[in-house]
Every structure is written in C-alpha cells, then in structure tokens.
PDB file of C-alpha atoms in Angstrom:
ATOM      1  CA  UNK A   1     -41.104  10.516 -12.135  1.00 48.00           C
ATOM      2  CA  UNK A   2     -37.269  10.903 -10.438  1.00 47.00           C
ATOM      3  CA  UNK A   3     -34.335   8.999 -11.804  1.00 44.00           C
ATOM      4  CA  UNK A   4     -31.608   7.413  -9.310  1.00 41.00           C
ATOM      5  CA  UNK A   5     -28.169   8.424 -10.163  1.00 42.00           C
ATOM      6  CA  UNK A   6     -25.986   5.425 -11.564  1.00 44.00           C
ATOM      7  CA  UNK A   7     -24.412   3.099  -9.037  1.00 49.00           C
ATOM      8  CA  UNK A   8     -20.914   4.846  -8.916  1.00 60.00           C
ATOM      9  CA  UNK A   9     -18.418   2.262 -10.363  1.00 61.00           C
ATOM     10  CA  UNK A  10     -15.639   2.849  -8.202  1.00 68.00           C
ATOM     11  CA  UNK A  11     -17.333   1.357  -5.537  1.00 76.00           C
ATOM     12  CA  UNK A  12     -18.360  -2.143  -6.317  1.00 88.00           C
ATOM     13  CA  UNK A  13     -18.476  -4.370  -3.770  1.00 92.00           C
ATOM     14  CA  UNK A  14     -15.116  -5.930  -4.830  1.00 93.00           C
ATOM     15  CA  UNK A  15     -13.436  -3.056  -4.622  1.00 93.00           C
ATOM     16  CA  UNK A  16     -14.892  -3.025  -1.349  1.00 94.00           C
ATOM     17  CA  UNK A  17     -13.672  -6.180  -0.319  1.00 96.00           C
ATOM     18  CA  UNK A  18     -10.325  -5.695  -1.371  1.00 96.00           C
ATOM     19  CA  UNK A  19      -9.826  -2.318   0.290  1.00 97.00           C
ATOM     20  CA  UNK A  20     -10.977  -3.891   3.514  1.00 97.00           C
ATOM     21  CA  UNK A  21      -8.355  -6.859   2.981  1.00 98.00           C
ATOM     22  CA  UNK A  22      -5.622  -4.336   2.115  1.00 98.00           C
ATOM     23  CA  UNK A  23      -6.458  -2.183   4.968  1.00 98.00           C
ATOM     24  CA  UNK A  24      -6.218  -5.363   7.245  1.00 98.00           C
ATOM     25  CA  UNK A  25      -3.458  -5.904   5.624  1.00 97.00           C
ATOM     26  CA  UNK A  26      -1.985  -2.721   6.085  1.00 97.00           C
ATOM     27  CA  UNK A  27      -3.186  -2.601   9.681  1.00 98.00           C
ATOM     28  CA  UNK A  28      -1.409  -5.756  10.772  1.00 97.00           C
ATOM     29  CA  UNK A  29       1.453  -4.864   9.081  1.00 95.00           C
ATOM     30  CA  UNK A  30       2.240  -1.742  10.958  1.00 97.00           C
ATOM     31  CA  UNK A  31       1.584  -3.274  14.100  1.00 97.00           C
ATOM     32  CA  UNK A  32       3.864  -5.841  13.776  1.00 95.00           C
ATOM     33  CA  UNK A  33       6.510  -3.149  12.915  1.00 94.00           C
ATOM     34  CA  UNK A  34       5.279  -1.941  16.470  1.00 95.00           C
ATOM     35  CA  UNK A  35       5.450  -4.885  18.446  1.00 95.00           C
ATOM     36  CA  UNK A  36       6.558  -8.379  17.304  1.00 93.00           C
ATOM     37  CA  UNK A  37       8.522  -8.135  14.283  1.00 91.00           C
ATOM     38  CA  UNK A  38      10.580  -5.135  14.652  1.00 91.00           C
ATOM     39  CA  UNK A  39      14.058  -6.892  13.831  1.00 88.00           C
ATOM     40  CA  UNK A  40      12.900  -8.015  10.853  1.00 86.00           C
ATOM     41  CA  UNK A  41      11.641  -4.672   9.573  1.00 89.00           C
ATOM     42  CA  UNK A  42      15.384  -3.006  10.929  1.00 88.00           C
ATOM     43  CA  UNK A  43      16.778  -5.555   8.631  1.00 82.00           C
ATOM     44  CA  UNK A  44      15.170  -4.093   5.594  1.00 84.00           C
ATOM     45  CA  UNK A  45      16.030  -0.169   6.085  1.00 90.00           C
ATOM     46  CA  UNK A  46      18.831   0.355   3.654  1.00 89.00           C
ATOM     47  CA  UNK A  47      22.037   1.259   5.433  1.00 88.00           C
ATOM     48  CA  UNK A  48      22.510   4.772   3.242  1.00 90.00           C
ATOM     49  CA  UNK A  49      18.879   5.963   5.125  1.00 92.00           C
ATOM     50  CA  UNK A  50      20.375   8.741   7.546  1.00 94.00           C
ATOM     51  CA  UNK A  51      18.129   8.299  10.373  1.00 95.00           C
ATOM     52  CA  UNK A  52      18.105   5.993  13.032  1.00 96.00           C
ATOM     53  CA  UNK A  53      17.084   2.605  11.834  1.00 94.00           C
ATOM     54  CA  UNK A  54      14.433   1.880  14.718  1.00 95.00           C
ATOM     55  CA  UNK A  55      13.055   5.345  14.484  1.00 96.00           C
ATOM     56  CA  UNK A  56      12.613   4.046  10.941  1.00 95.00           C
ATOM     57  CA  UNK A  57      10.749   1.097  12.026  1.00 95.00           C
ATOM     58  CA  UNK A  58       8.281   2.613  14.244  1.00 96.00           C
ATOM     59  CA  UNK A  59       7.382   5.691  11.796  1.00 96.00           C
ATOM     60  CA  UNK A  60       6.646   3.151   9.531  1.00 95.00           C
ATOM     61  CA  UNK A  61       4.637   0.984  11.439  1.00 97.00           C
ATOM     62  CA  UNK A  62       2.653   3.948  12.825  1.00 98.00           C
ATOM     63  CA  UNK A  63       2.172   5.426   9.081  1.00 98.00           C
ATOM     64  CA  UNK A  64       1.024   1.568   8.070  1.00 97.00           C
ATOM     65  CA  UNK A  65      -1.552   1.591  10.836  1.00 98.00           C
ATOM     66  CA  UNK A  66      -2.933   4.810  10.047  1.00 98.00           C
ATOM     67  CA  UNK A  67      -3.312   3.882   6.461  1.00 98.00           C
ATOM     68  CA  UNK A  68      -5.046   1.143   7.306  1.00 98.00           C
ATOM     69  CA  UNK A  69      -7.375   2.186   9.520  1.00 98.00           C
ATOM     70  CA  UNK A  70      -7.969   4.991   6.959  1.00 98.00           C
ATOM     71  CA  UNK A  71      -8.685   2.038   4.414  1.00 97.00           C
ATOM     72  CA  UNK A  72     -10.674   0.720   6.653  1.00 97.00           C
ATOM     73  CA  UNK A  73     -13.173   3.342   7.176  1.00 96.00           C
ATOM     74  CA  UNK A  74     -13.659   4.042   3.354  1.00 91.00           C
ATOM     75  CA  UNK A  75     -13.019   8.156   4.714  1.00 93.00           C
ATOM     76  CA  UNK A  76     -11.840   9.884   1.489  1.00 94.00           C
ATOM     77  CA  UNK A  77     -10.914   6.570  -0.156  1.00 94.00           C
ATOM     78  CA  UNK A  78      -9.710   7.723  -3.168  1.00 95.00           C
ATOM     79  CA  UNK A  79      -7.679  10.605  -1.657  1.00 96.00           C
ATOM     80  CA  UNK A  80      -6.460   7.799   0.523  1.00 97.00           C
ATOM     81  CA  UNK A  81      -6.001   5.494  -2.403  1.00 97.00           C
ATOM     82  CA  UNK A  82      -3.001   7.766  -3.881  1.00 97.00           C
ATOM     83  CA  UNK A  83      -1.647   8.279  -0.258  1.00 98.00           C
ATOM     84  CA  UNK A  84      -1.435   4.712   0.259  1.00 98.00           C
ATOM     85  CA  UNK A  85       0.183   3.714  -3.383  1.00 98.00           C
ATOM     86  CA  UNK A  86       2.912   6.616  -2.513  1.00 98.00           C
ATOM     87  CA  UNK A  87       3.577   4.987   0.349  1.00 97.00           C
ATOM     88  CA  UNK A  88       4.179   1.455  -1.872  1.00 96.00           C
ATOM     89  CA  UNK A  89       6.465   3.617  -3.914  1.00 96.00           C
ATOM     90  CA  UNK A  90       8.364   5.091  -1.176  1.00 94.00           C
ATOM     91  CA  UNK A  91       9.201   1.797   0.591  1.00 91.00           C
ATOM     92  CA  UNK A  92      10.198   0.350  -2.677  1.00 92.00           C
ATOM     93  CA  UNK A  93      14.344   1.345  -2.247  1.00 90.00           C
ATOM     94  CA  UNK A  94      14.159  -0.872   1.030  1.00 88.00           C
ATOM     95  CA  UNK A  95      12.922  -4.173  -1.008  1.00 88.00           C
ATOM     96  CA  UNK A  96      15.571  -3.052  -3.589  1.00 91.00           C
ATOM     97  CA  UNK A  97      18.286  -2.544  -1.259  1.00 89.00           C
ATOM     98  CA  UNK A  98      17.256  -5.996   1.077  1.00 88.00           C
ATOM     99  CA  UNK A  99      17.408  -7.792  -2.468  1.00 91.00           C
ATOM    100  CA  UNK A 100      20.819  -5.900  -3.682  1.00 91.00           C
ATOM    101  CA  UNK A 101      22.462  -6.703  -0.225  1.00 89.00           C
ATOM    102  CA  UNK A 102      21.061 -10.107   0.367  1.00 88.00           C
ATOM    103  CA  UNK A 103      19.631  -9.416   3.513  1.00 86.00           C
ATOM    104  CA  UNK A 104      17.425 -12.084   5.089  1.00 85.00           C
ATOM    105  CA  UNK A 105      13.958 -11.019   6.753  1.00 82.00           C
ATOM    106  CA  UNK A 106      10.827 -12.809   6.642  1.00 79.00           C
ATOM    107  CA  UNK A 107      11.946 -15.990   5.271  1.00 80.00           C
ATOM    108  CA  UNK A 108      13.193 -14.492   2.404  1.00 83.00           C
ATOM    109  CA  UNK A 109      16.210 -15.871   2.373  1.00 86.00           C
ATOM    110  CA  UNK A 110      17.644 -16.277  -0.965  1.00 89.00           C
ATOM    111  CA  UNK A 111      18.132 -13.901  -4.020  1.00 89.00           C
ATOM    112  CA  UNK A 112      15.099 -15.928  -5.854  1.00 91.00           C
ATOM    113  CA  UNK A 113      12.814 -14.978  -2.894  1.00 88.00           C
ATOM    114  CA  UNK A 114      13.959 -11.329  -2.603  1.00 89.00           C
ATOM    115  CA  UNK A 115      13.541 -10.712  -6.457  1.00 90.00           C
ATOM    116  CA  UNK A 116       9.843 -12.322  -6.478  1.00 91.00           C
ATOM    117  CA  UNK A 117       9.186 -10.105  -3.401  1.00 88.00           C
ATOM    118  CA  UNK A 118       9.836  -7.153  -5.849  1.00 91.00           C
ATOM    119  CA  UNK A 119       7.510  -8.482  -8.069  1.00 92.00           C
ATOM    120  CA  UNK A 120       4.675  -8.073  -5.470  1.00 92.00           C
ATOM    121  CA  UNK A 121       5.205  -4.455  -5.108  1.00 92.00           C
ATOM    122  CA  UNK A 122       3.193  -2.979  -8.166  1.00 94.00           C
ATOM    123  CA  UNK A 123       1.023  -5.228  -7.353  1.00 96.00           C
ATOM    124  CA  UNK A 124      -0.035  -3.505  -3.991  1.00 96.00           C
ATOM    125  CA  UNK A 125       0.194   0.045  -5.582  1.00 97.00           C
ATOM    126  CA  UNK A 126      -2.413  -1.162  -7.927  1.00 96.00           C
ATOM    127  CA  UNK A 127      -4.093  -3.064  -5.448  1.00 97.00           C
ATOM    128  CA  UNK A 128      -4.462   0.246  -3.576  1.00 97.00           C
ATOM    129  CA  UNK A 129      -5.449   2.253  -6.846  1.00 97.00           C
ATOM    130  CA  UNK A 130      -7.987  -0.381  -7.908  1.00 95.00           C
ATOM    131  CA  UNK A 131      -9.424  -1.050  -4.490  1.00 96.00           C
ATOM    132  CA  UNK A 132     -10.398   2.604  -3.735  1.00 96.00           C
ATOM    133  CA  UNK A 133     -11.671   3.316  -6.910  1.00 94.00           C
ATOM    134  CA  UNK A 134      -8.726   6.173  -7.505  1.00 93.00           C
ATOM    135  CA  UNK A 135      -7.451   4.995 -10.322  1.00 90.00           C
ATOM    136  CA  UNK A 136     -11.042   4.971 -11.908  1.00 88.00           C
ATOM    137  CA  UNK A 137     -11.625   8.638 -10.467  1.00 88.00           C
ATOM    138  CA  UNK A 138      -8.401   9.764 -12.071  1.00 86.00           C
ATOM    139  CA  UNK A 139      -9.782   8.147 -15.766  1.00 82.00           C
ATOM    140  CA  UNK A 140     -13.127   9.954 -15.277  1.00 83.00           C
ATOM    141  CA  UNK A 141     -11.590  13.373 -14.436  1.00 80.00           C
ATOM    142  CA  UNK A 142      -8.943  12.719 -17.162  1.00 67.00           C
ATOM    143  CA  UNK A 143     -12.247  12.374 -20.302  1.00 68.00           C
ATOM    144  CA  UNK A 144     -13.799  15.054 -21.555  1.00 65.00           C
ATOM    145  CA  UNK A 145     -17.188  15.283 -20.476  1.00 61.00           C
ATOM    146  CA  UNK A 146     -20.276  14.847 -22.781  1.00 56.00           C
ATOM    147  CA  UNK A 147     -22.848  17.502 -22.915  1.00 52.00           C
ATOM    148  CA  UNK A 148     -25.918  16.088 -24.322  1.00 49.00           C
TER     149      UNK A 148
END
C-alpha cells in the first residue's frame, strides 16, 4: 500500500489566489511606471537618491513587472516571495520621503492619506511572504525535525 505525501500547507488555494492577485497588482503597477503614470511615480522618488529620477522610475517599473510575472508563474515562489518582500522594504524610504516632504501623488494629498499609505507597506510585505509560502517555509526550516 502506498501513501500519498501530505499536502504542502504552503500552497493552499487561498495562498495561490492571493499570490496571483499580488502578481497582477505588481505587473499593473510596473506597467504604469513605464507608460501612463510616470509623472506620479517621479514625485515619489526622494530628492536624496543620487540617480536620474526617470531612470529610477523606469528601473523600478521593470523590476515590478518581472516580480509580478514571477509571482503569476509560481516559479520558485518561496524565493520570489522573499525577493518581493525585500523590494517592498527597499521602496519604503520613498513612501516615507513622500510623507515627510508632503509630496502629492496618486491622490495622496494630505498628511493623513500619506500616513495611512505607510501603514500598508508592512501589509504588502506580509502579503508577499504569506501568499508565496515563504514565511511558512522559513518556519519549517527553523523547526527541529522530529525523527520517529
């Protein structure tokens, strides 16, 4: 009698749906960097970044498209989950700068609106880690194995 391996708790239907939604969101955001919302994204690049503002917007758009497509494909999902989470951490200073400088973009035209947006960044990081099973995989590796 053969036994089937236990289902991987890191690939549940809710995780898959939310991973695909995040992938679609990132792909859309990346395309908007490249085509129809470049000026809005330019307003979010902090003045202290020593690079051409348009180059930063274009590069971050390309990165978002690539990460979105990788999330949609499910390829190496746990590794991609950590990379997406790191990307969200990397762009967080831009959101903080937008709040501190009072820069209006994407309808964020008040300190309250910009502050609320800051609160969503940790949720995006958690979304990336949960939906890809990256956090669960890390927890599984951190647990000592039980030998029967």
